[in-house]
Amino acid sequence: MTAAHPNRAIARDLGDLVLAGCGVGGAAADSFEQLRDFIAHEAFDLRLVEAFAGSLTLARCAFSPPPRRFHIDPAGELAGVVEALEIEHGERWQVDHVAWPLDRPSEFATAIGHADMLGADQVDNPASFFGGRPLPILRTPLAWLRAGCRGVVVLDERRAGARLAAALGNLLAEDLDHARELHRMMGRAFPTNRIRVPASSIHRGAA
């Protein structure tokens, strides 16, 4: 295990056991090694992935135009796929699946359109805002997984906007442009000072 990438070493050490525990036993044979390499390369915290995203796998998928949907297709492109879970009082249940092409993580889609966010339970959980910290809003499922599933990803702007506007604390956008997008989504009545941005993104924008 290296100090720089401890989770990569964990992923390789756990190997097939981790993948089976994430519910990917049915993954296509030609993507099994790719999945293991994908997990190792991204250095995901696999315990958090299992807890908040359920199963994680690679599958060949076909994607439709907006409102974006996907379905499993042996002739499709290789994509990351996670469950969309609702979690309440320690119980969780699957409401949808989310997928994205590996080379275009911003073009994600849902299977049936039931989920409005990944990490939705964090919006109305007081622990998410403990100590006054804002809730991160990530642009993509891949960024969310990299962040240890801390925060949320908007999947359906129409439904997620109202839900985010009722959040118990402040929100953290990825940058100023993202903050503007979120404000438009939640409506003009939402206080702009409740949407924070990292100082580093402001400095980059001013450079």
Rosetta silent file (secondary structure, phi, psi, omega in degrees, C-alpha in Angstrom):
SEQUENCE: MTAAHPNRAIARDLGDLVLAGCGVGGAAADSFEQLRDFIAHEAFDLRLVEAFAGSLTLARCAFSPPPRRFHIDPAGELAGVVEALEIEHGERWQVDHVAWPLDRPSEFATAIGHADMLGADQVDNPASFFGGRPLPILRTPLAWLRAGCRGVVVLDERRAGARLAAALGNLLAEDLDHARELHRMMGRAFPTNRIRVPASSIHRGAA
SCORE:     score description
SCORE:     0.000 S_00000001
   1 L     0.000  133.343  179.129    0.000    0.000    0.000 S_00000001
   2 L   -99.510  152.081  179.223    1.344    3.427   -0.918 S_00000001
   3 L   -67.737  -31.827 -175.772    0.830    6.581    1.109 S_00000001
   4 L   -71.886  -37.419 -175.087   -0.209    8.513   -1.996 S_00000001
   5 L  -134.753   66.592 -177.029   -2.978    6.177   -3.103 S_00000001
   6 H   -61.571  -36.864 -176.509   -4.068    3.933   -0.193 S_00000001
   7 H   -70.371  -28.727  176.783   -7.494    3.229   -1.675 S_00000001
   8 H   -63.657  -42.946  179.119   -5.985    2.003   -4.933 S_00000001
   9 H   -66.119  -40.111  178.008   -4.029   -0.603   -3.007 S_00000001
  10 H   -60.476  -44.062 -178.355   -7.146   -1.531   -1.006 S_00000001
  11 H   -60.156  -43.904 -178.456   -9.121   -1.955   -4.208 S_00000001
  12 H   -71.053  -37.165 -179.440   -6.544   -4.286   -5.699 S_00000001
  13 H   -65.081  -42.955 -177.948   -6.085   -6.231   -2.459 S_00000001
  14 H   -74.490  -31.661  172.592   -9.801   -6.871   -2.010 S_00000001
  15 H    50.847 -126.856 -174.139  -10.182   -7.707   -5.681 S_00000001
  16 H   -62.951  -30.820 -179.658  -13.038  -10.011   -6.531 S_00000001
  17 H   -61.736  -43.513  178.261  -14.389   -9.946   -2.973 S_00000001
  18 H   -62.778  -46.848 -176.762  -15.031   -6.196   -3.195 S_00000001
  19 H   -63.261  -41.874  177.988  -16.648   -6.494   -6.596 S_00000001
  20 H   -64.349  -39.080  179.651  -18.919   -9.312   -5.486 S_00000001
  21 H   -66.484  -24.734  177.734  -19.872   -7.330   -2.382 S_00000001
  22 L   -86.923    4.618  175.215  -20.882   -4.424   -4.592 S_00000001
  23 L    78.793   30.144 -176.181  -23.301   -6.676   -6.449 S_00000001
  24 L  -108.912   22.850 -178.984  -21.426   -6.861   -9.738 S_00000001
  25 L   -60.752  -23.921 -179.345  -21.251  -10.610  -10.081 S_00000001
  26 L   -91.361    8.411 -179.209  -23.327  -10.382  -13.247 S_00000001
  27 L   -61.744  147.978  179.724  -20.992   -7.949  -14.975 S_00000001
  28 L   -60.298  141.955 -175.594  -20.008   -8.902  -18.505 S_00000001
  29 H   -58.307  -35.018 -175.760  -16.830  -10.981  -18.610 S_00000001
  30 H   -75.766   -9.310  179.786  -15.101   -8.534  -20.944 S_00000001
  31 H  -109.500   -1.141 -174.362  -15.576   -5.650  -18.483 S_00000001
  32 H   -63.859  -49.503  178.626  -14.613   -7.434  -15.248 S_00000001
  33 H   -65.782  -35.728  178.385  -10.932   -6.564  -15.383 S_00000001
  34 H   -63.957  -38.040  178.209  -11.815   -3.093  -16.611 S_00000001
  35 H   -63.001  -45.814  179.356  -14.046   -2.606  -13.589 S_00000001
  36 H   -60.879  -42.652  178.991  -11.299   -3.603  -11.206 S_00000001
  37 H   -67.704  -36.895  179.097   -8.879   -1.223  -12.927 S_00000001
  38 H   -62.210  -47.058  178.641  -11.503    1.533  -12.953 S_00000001
  39 H   -60.662  -44.213 -178.634  -12.059    1.227   -9.184 S_00000001
  40 H   -67.200  -42.798 -177.405   -8.320    1.213   -8.542 S_00000001
  41 H   -64.006  -40.436 -177.474   -7.583    4.127  -10.868 S_00000001
  42 H   -80.811  -11.846  178.364  -10.266    6.358   -9.332 S_00000001
  43 L    55.525   42.090  178.410   -9.202    5.429   -5.781 S_00000001
  44 L   -63.900  148.190  168.291  -12.819    5.281   -4.598 S_00000001
  45 L   -82.097   98.403 -169.751  -13.538    4.755   -0.912 S_00000001
  46 H   -65.343  -28.982  178.725  -15.298    1.476   -1.549 S_00000001
  47 H   -68.118  -38.573  177.474  -16.950    1.266    1.855 S_00000001
  48 H   -71.554  -38.146  177.143  -18.649    4.617    1.279 S_00000001
  49 H   -58.862  -46.840 -179.115  -19.581    3.649   -2.275 S_00000001
  50 H   -64.563  -37.644 -176.611  -21.282    0.498   -1.021 S_00000001
  51 H   -71.742  -38.817 -171.335  -23.056    2.387    1.767 S_00000001
  52 H  -111.270  -18.386 -179.926  -24.372    5.310   -0.277 S_00000001
  53 H  -117.866   -2.371  179.396  -24.331    4.180   -3.916 S_00000001
  54 L    65.872 -129.037 -177.932  -25.042    0.485   -3.528 S_00000001
  55 L   -79.227  147.263  175.309  -23.695   -1.476   -6.471 S_00000001
  56 E  -131.185  126.798 -179.623  -21.062   -0.084   -8.805 S_00000001
  57 E  -149.892  173.431  168.624  -20.348   -1.783  -12.095 S_00000001
  58 E  -112.815  139.994  178.662  -19.408   -1.279  -15.725 S_00000001
  59 E  -151.509  155.611  176.462  -21.860   -2.275  -18.421 S_00000001
  60 E   -84.425  124.725 -172.247  -22.410   -1.628  -22.091 S_00000001
  61 E  -131.572  153.161  170.235  -25.244    0.872  -22.404 S_00000001
  62 E  -110.419  139.923 -175.991  -27.135    2.825  -25.034 S_00000001
  63 E  -116.664  141.145  178.103  -28.109    6.415  -24.226 S_00000001
  64 L  -103.412  162.001  177.309  -31.062    8.436  -25.509 S_00000001
  65 L   -66.161  169.910  179.234  -31.252   12.236  -25.965 S_00000001
  66 L   -56.254  143.706   -6.196  -32.691   14.461  -23.192 S_00000001
  67 L   -65.747  121.273 -167.848  -34.481   13.669  -21.021 S_00000001
  68 L   -65.726  130.916  174.547  -31.549   11.289  -20.944 S_00000001
  69 E  -131.629  160.911  175.862  -32.262    7.631  -20.348 S_00000001
  70 E  -138.202  158.862  170.655  -30.114    4.548  -20.753 S_00000001
  71 E  -145.333  155.351  178.829  -30.601    0.840  -21.144 S_00000001
  72 E   -67.033  131.435 -177.388  -28.252   -2.133  -21.187 S_00000001
  73 L  -148.578  114.194 -179.339  -27.172   -2.904  -24.735 S_00000001
  74 L   -55.410  -23.137  179.362  -24.400   -5.391  -25.656 S_00000001
  75 L   -94.759    2.475 -176.666  -23.631   -3.191  -28.662 S_00000001
  76 L   -81.398 -169.910 -178.610  -23.509    0.006  -26.597 S_00000001
  77 E   -96.878  152.526 -177.804  -20.591    1.902  -25.100 S_00000001
  78 E   -68.607  131.060 -174.428  -18.876    1.015  -21.857 S_00000001
  79 E  -139.404  152.688  169.397  -20.368    2.987  -18.981 S_00000001
  80 E   -81.587  142.005 -178.741  -20.208    3.290  -15.222 S_00000001
  81 E  -135.683  128.584  174.221  -23.457    2.316  -13.501 S_00000001
  82 E  -129.761  160.422  173.421  -24.534    2.937   -9.901 S_00000001
  83 E   -78.450  149.855  167.822  -27.762    2.544   -8.011 S_00000001
  84 E  -103.301  117.540 -173.987  -29.784    5.591   -6.987 S_00000001
  85 E  -111.222  148.306  163.597  -30.855    4.974   -3.396 S_00000001
  86 E  -104.747  133.548 -177.454  -33.281    6.576   -0.991 S_00000001
  87 E  -127.580  127.377 -179.130  -32.034    6.278    2.592 S_00000001
  88 E  -149.836  128.306  178.655  -34.171    6.994    5.637 S_00000001
  89 L    52.189   40.091  177.199  -33.748    6.041    9.302 S_00000001
  90 L    81.291   -6.473  177.396  -30.972    3.630    8.399 S_00000001
  91 E  -102.600  147.295 -179.644  -33.034    1.814    5.775 S_00000001
  92 E  -137.137  149.677  177.579  -32.344    2.126    2.069 S_00000001
  93 E  -145.949  148.260 -177.288  -34.095    1.123   -1.091 S_00000001
  94 E   -82.235  131.881  177.921  -33.243    1.374   -4.758 S_00000001
  95 E  -115.285  -15.221 -175.894  -35.322    3.774   -6.851 S_00000001
  96 E  -171.427  178.988  168.464  -33.321    3.909  -10.088 S_00000001
  97 E  -127.000  150.879  178.541  -29.949    3.374  -11.748 S_00000001
  98 E  -125.633  137.392 -179.113  -27.613    6.056  -13.104 S_00000001
  99 E  -136.747  155.361  176.449  -25.059    5.530  -15.872 S_00000001
 100 E  -147.905  140.337  174.763  -22.473    7.619  -17.719 S_00000001
 101 E   -61.504  137.066 -175.398  -20.139    6.846  -20.660 S_00000001
 102 L   -59.355  -30.540 -178.681  -16.638    6.365  -19.280 S_00000001
 103 L   -94.229   -0.165  178.779  -15.181    8.957  -21.649 S_00000001
 104 L  -142.272   71.327 -173.332  -18.001   11.497  -21.095 S_00000001
 105 L   -64.053  -18.952  179.691  -18.907   11.537  -17.380 S_00000001
 106 L   -78.396  -11.644 -177.659  -21.014   14.703  -17.704 S_00000001
 107 L   -98.795   56.218 -176.708  -23.492   12.916  -20.014 S_00000001
 108 L   -83.741  161.452 -176.194  -25.144   10.805  -17.326 S_00000001
 109 E  -149.154  159.011  175.036  -28.630    9.341  -17.533 S_00000001
 110 E  -103.833  160.800 -179.633  -31.166    7.459  -15.427 S_00000001
 111 L   -77.776  -44.619 -174.604  -32.779    4.149  -16.296 S_00000001
 112 L  -129.650   -0.070  175.699  -36.410    5.023  -15.552 S_00000001
 113 L    77.583   17.147 -179.397  -36.420    8.657  -14.416 S_00000001
 114 L   -83.758  -28.956 -175.601  -37.557    7.980  -10.845 S_00000001
 115 L   -88.593  136.206  175.455  -34.545    9.493   -9.052 S_00000001
 116 L   -99.143  -22.427  179.055  -34.159   13.263   -8.757 S_00000001
 117 E  -151.521  154.915  162.014  -30.751   13.198   -7.007 S_00000001
 118 E   -91.056  136.868 -178.666  -27.914   10.980   -5.914 S_00000001
 119 L    76.323   22.623 -173.077  -27.363   11.405   -2.174 S_00000001
 120 H   -57.845  -32.047 -177.910  -30.841   12.890   -1.764 S_00000001
 121 H   -62.288  -21.430 -177.788  -31.111   11.849    1.884 S_00000001
 122 H   -73.841  -18.128 -176.665  -28.344   14.299    2.784 S_00000001
 123 L   -66.195  -38.788 -177.991  -30.485   17.321    1.883 S_00000001
 124 L  -113.211   26.533  176.175  -32.765   17.001    4.903 S_00000001
 125 L  -104.921  115.311 -177.952  -30.314   15.359    7.285 S_00000001
 126 H   -55.074  -29.786 -179.073  -29.103   17.815    9.970 S_00000001
 127 H   -62.841  -25.400 -179.788  -25.797   15.927   10.179 S_00000001
 128 H   -64.616  -23.471 -174.346  -24.987   17.075    6.627 S_00000001
 129 H  -115.047   18.030 -176.859  -24.725   20.645    7.876 S_00000001
 130 H   -56.642  134.590  179.304  -23.043   19.997   11.224 S_00000001
 131 H    72.908   14.987  179.248  -20.877   22.886   12.358 S_00000001
 132 H    81.163    8.481 -178.889  -22.306   25.171    9.683 S_00000001
 133 L   -73.133  143.764  178.531  -20.653   23.339    6.806 S_00000001
 134 L   -81.012  158.548  178.438  -22.437   23.596    3.433 S_00000001
 135 E   -88.501  120.138  179.419  -23.690   20.594    1.490 S_00000001
 136 E   -66.597  137.080  170.719  -21.630   19.997   -1.681 S_00000001
 137 E  -110.529  115.218 -177.830  -23.539   19.809   -4.958 S_00000001
 138 E   -97.201  147.590 -177.402  -21.477   17.830   -7.485 S_00000001
 139 L   -75.585  -31.458 -172.789  -21.965   18.096  -11.219 S_00000001
 140 L  -134.058  155.010  174.287  -21.499   14.411  -12.053 S_00000001
 141 H   -59.013  -35.663  179.469  -21.931   10.977  -10.477 S_00000001
 142 H   -63.664  -43.485  177.670  -18.217   10.350  -11.036 S_00000001
 143 H   -62.918  -36.676  178.843  -17.289   13.464   -9.042 S_00000001
 144 H   -64.673  -44.391  177.708  -19.689   12.339   -6.302 S_00000001
 145 H   -63.801  -40.939  178.515  -18.071    8.919   -6.063 S_00000001
 146 H   -62.867  -29.883 -179.689  -14.624   10.531   -5.969 S_00000001
 147 L   -85.623   11.656 -179.629  -15.845   12.695   -3.074 S_00000001
 148 L    71.579   25.357  178.745  -16.807    9.617   -1.079 S_00000001
 149 L    65.144   21.377  174.004  -20.511   10.185   -1.856 S_00000001
 150 L   -84.835  121.174 -177.751  -20.530   13.324    0.309 S_00000001
 151 L   104.125 -164.004 -176.767  -23.094   15.739   -1.138 S_00000001
 152 E  -136.222  161.469  172.088  -25.586   15.303   -3.956 S_00000001
 153 E  -124.165  129.031  178.341  -25.817   15.165   -7.743 S_00000001
 154 E   -78.089  125.011  177.744  -28.850   16.659   -9.488 S_00000001
 155 L  -106.053  -34.080 -179.311  -30.440   14.179  -11.877 S_00000001
 156 L  -131.460  103.636 -173.752  -33.791   15.899  -12.503 S_00000001
 157 H   -61.473  -38.795 -175.918  -33.615   19.693  -12.239 S_00000001
 158 H   -61.437  -46.826 -178.065  -37.365   20.235  -12.080 S_00000001
 159 H   -82.790  -34.740 -177.323  -37.899   18.021   -9.044 S_00000001
 160 H   -71.417  -28.672 -177.920  -34.515   18.525   -7.389 S_00000001
 161 H   -58.077  -49.433 -179.771  -34.798   22.320   -7.418 S_00000001
 162 H   -65.680  -36.056 -178.415  -37.646   22.438   -4.918 S_00000001
 163 H   -69.065  -41.120  178.694  -36.019   19.783   -2.762 S_00000001
 164 H   -68.808  -35.389  179.800  -32.696   21.623   -2.617 S_00000001
 165 H   -62.827  -22.930  179.084  -34.432   24.918   -1.876 S_00000001
 166 L   -95.476   11.501 -179.203  -35.775   23.309    1.310 S_00000001
 167 L   -58.429  151.193 -175.411  -32.312   22.150    2.445 S_00000001
 168 L   -79.632   -3.715 -179.343  -31.551   22.594    6.134 S_00000001
 169 L  -155.465 -165.769 -179.554  -28.382   24.567    5.481 S_00000001
 170 L   -77.135  162.154 -179.575  -26.215   26.235    2.848 S_00000001
 171 E  -115.083  152.192 -179.732  -25.136   24.615   -0.398 S_00000001
 172 E  -120.482  110.099  176.655  -21.667   24.427   -1.954 S_00000001
 173 L   -81.175  166.725  179.145  -21.402   24.700   -5.750 S_00000001
 174 L   -75.728  -33.292  179.076  -18.315   23.609   -7.664 S_00000001
 175 L  -162.372 -176.605 -176.404  -17.671   27.112   -9.037 S_00000001
 176 H   -63.201  -42.362  178.872  -19.404   30.421   -9.862 S_00000001
 177 H   -61.505  -41.572  178.850  -21.001   29.151  -13.071 S_00000001
 178 H   -64.717  -40.016  178.373  -22.347   26.150  -11.213 S_00000001
 179 H   -60.491  -40.685  178.525  -23.697   28.428   -8.468 S_00000001
 180 H   -65.329  -40.580  177.888  -25.592   30.440  -11.082 S_00000001
 181 H   -60.763  -43.924 -179.508  -27.025   27.250  -12.561 S_00000001
 182 H   -65.009  -39.617 -179.909  -28.213   26.121   -9.143 S_00000001
 183 H   -64.923  -41.386  176.591  -29.782   29.493   -8.402 S_00000001
 184 H   -62.089  -39.238 -177.636  -31.718   29.423  -11.677 S_00000001
 185 H   -66.957  -38.054 -176.230  -32.854   25.907  -10.905 S_00000001
 186 H   -88.704  -13.729  176.710  -34.127   26.768   -7.416 S_00000001
 187 L   102.589  154.451 -174.902  -35.720   30.070   -8.405 S_00000001
 188 L   -63.663  -24.406 -178.253  -35.025   33.749   -7.844 S_00000001
 189 L   -71.556  -17.098 -179.250  -36.556   33.667   -4.368 S_00000001
 190 L   -72.996  127.825 -177.346  -33.743   31.424   -3.119 S_00000001
 191 L   -62.333  126.509 -178.418  -31.158   33.595   -1.289 S_00000001
 192 H   -64.601  -27.561 -178.176  -27.958   33.783   -3.307 S_00000001
 193 H   -74.299   -2.719  175.384  -25.875   33.959   -0.121 S_00000001
 194 H   -90.979   -3.298  176.162  -26.938   30.402    0.696 S_00000001
 195 E  -108.731  109.193 -179.226  -24.989   29.098   -2.295 S_00000001
 196 E   -94.457  160.927  174.241  -21.274   29.072   -1.502 S_00000001
 197 L  -134.407  149.205  177.409  -18.356   28.470   -3.861 S_00000001
 198 L   -63.160  139.293  178.985  -14.807   27.332   -3.080 S_00000001
 199 H   -58.083  -34.002 -178.340  -12.390   30.252   -2.787 S_00000001
 200 H   -62.614  -32.986 -179.836  -10.051   28.441   -5.169 S_00000001
 201 H   -72.404  -31.670  177.251  -12.658   28.600   -7.955 S_00000001
 202 H   -67.971  -42.520 -179.567  -13.039   32.385   -7.514 S_00000001
 203 H   -64.016  -39.109  178.865   -9.273   32.845   -7.749 S_00000001
 204 H   -65.034  -40.752 -178.727   -9.139   30.732  -10.920 S_00000001
 205 H   -66.835  -29.263 -179.092  -11.943   32.763  -12.482 S_00000001
 206 H   -83.287  -16.022 -176.455  -10.149   36.039  -11.716 S_00000001
 207 L   -71.151    0.000    0.000   -6.836   34.851  -13.133 S_00000001
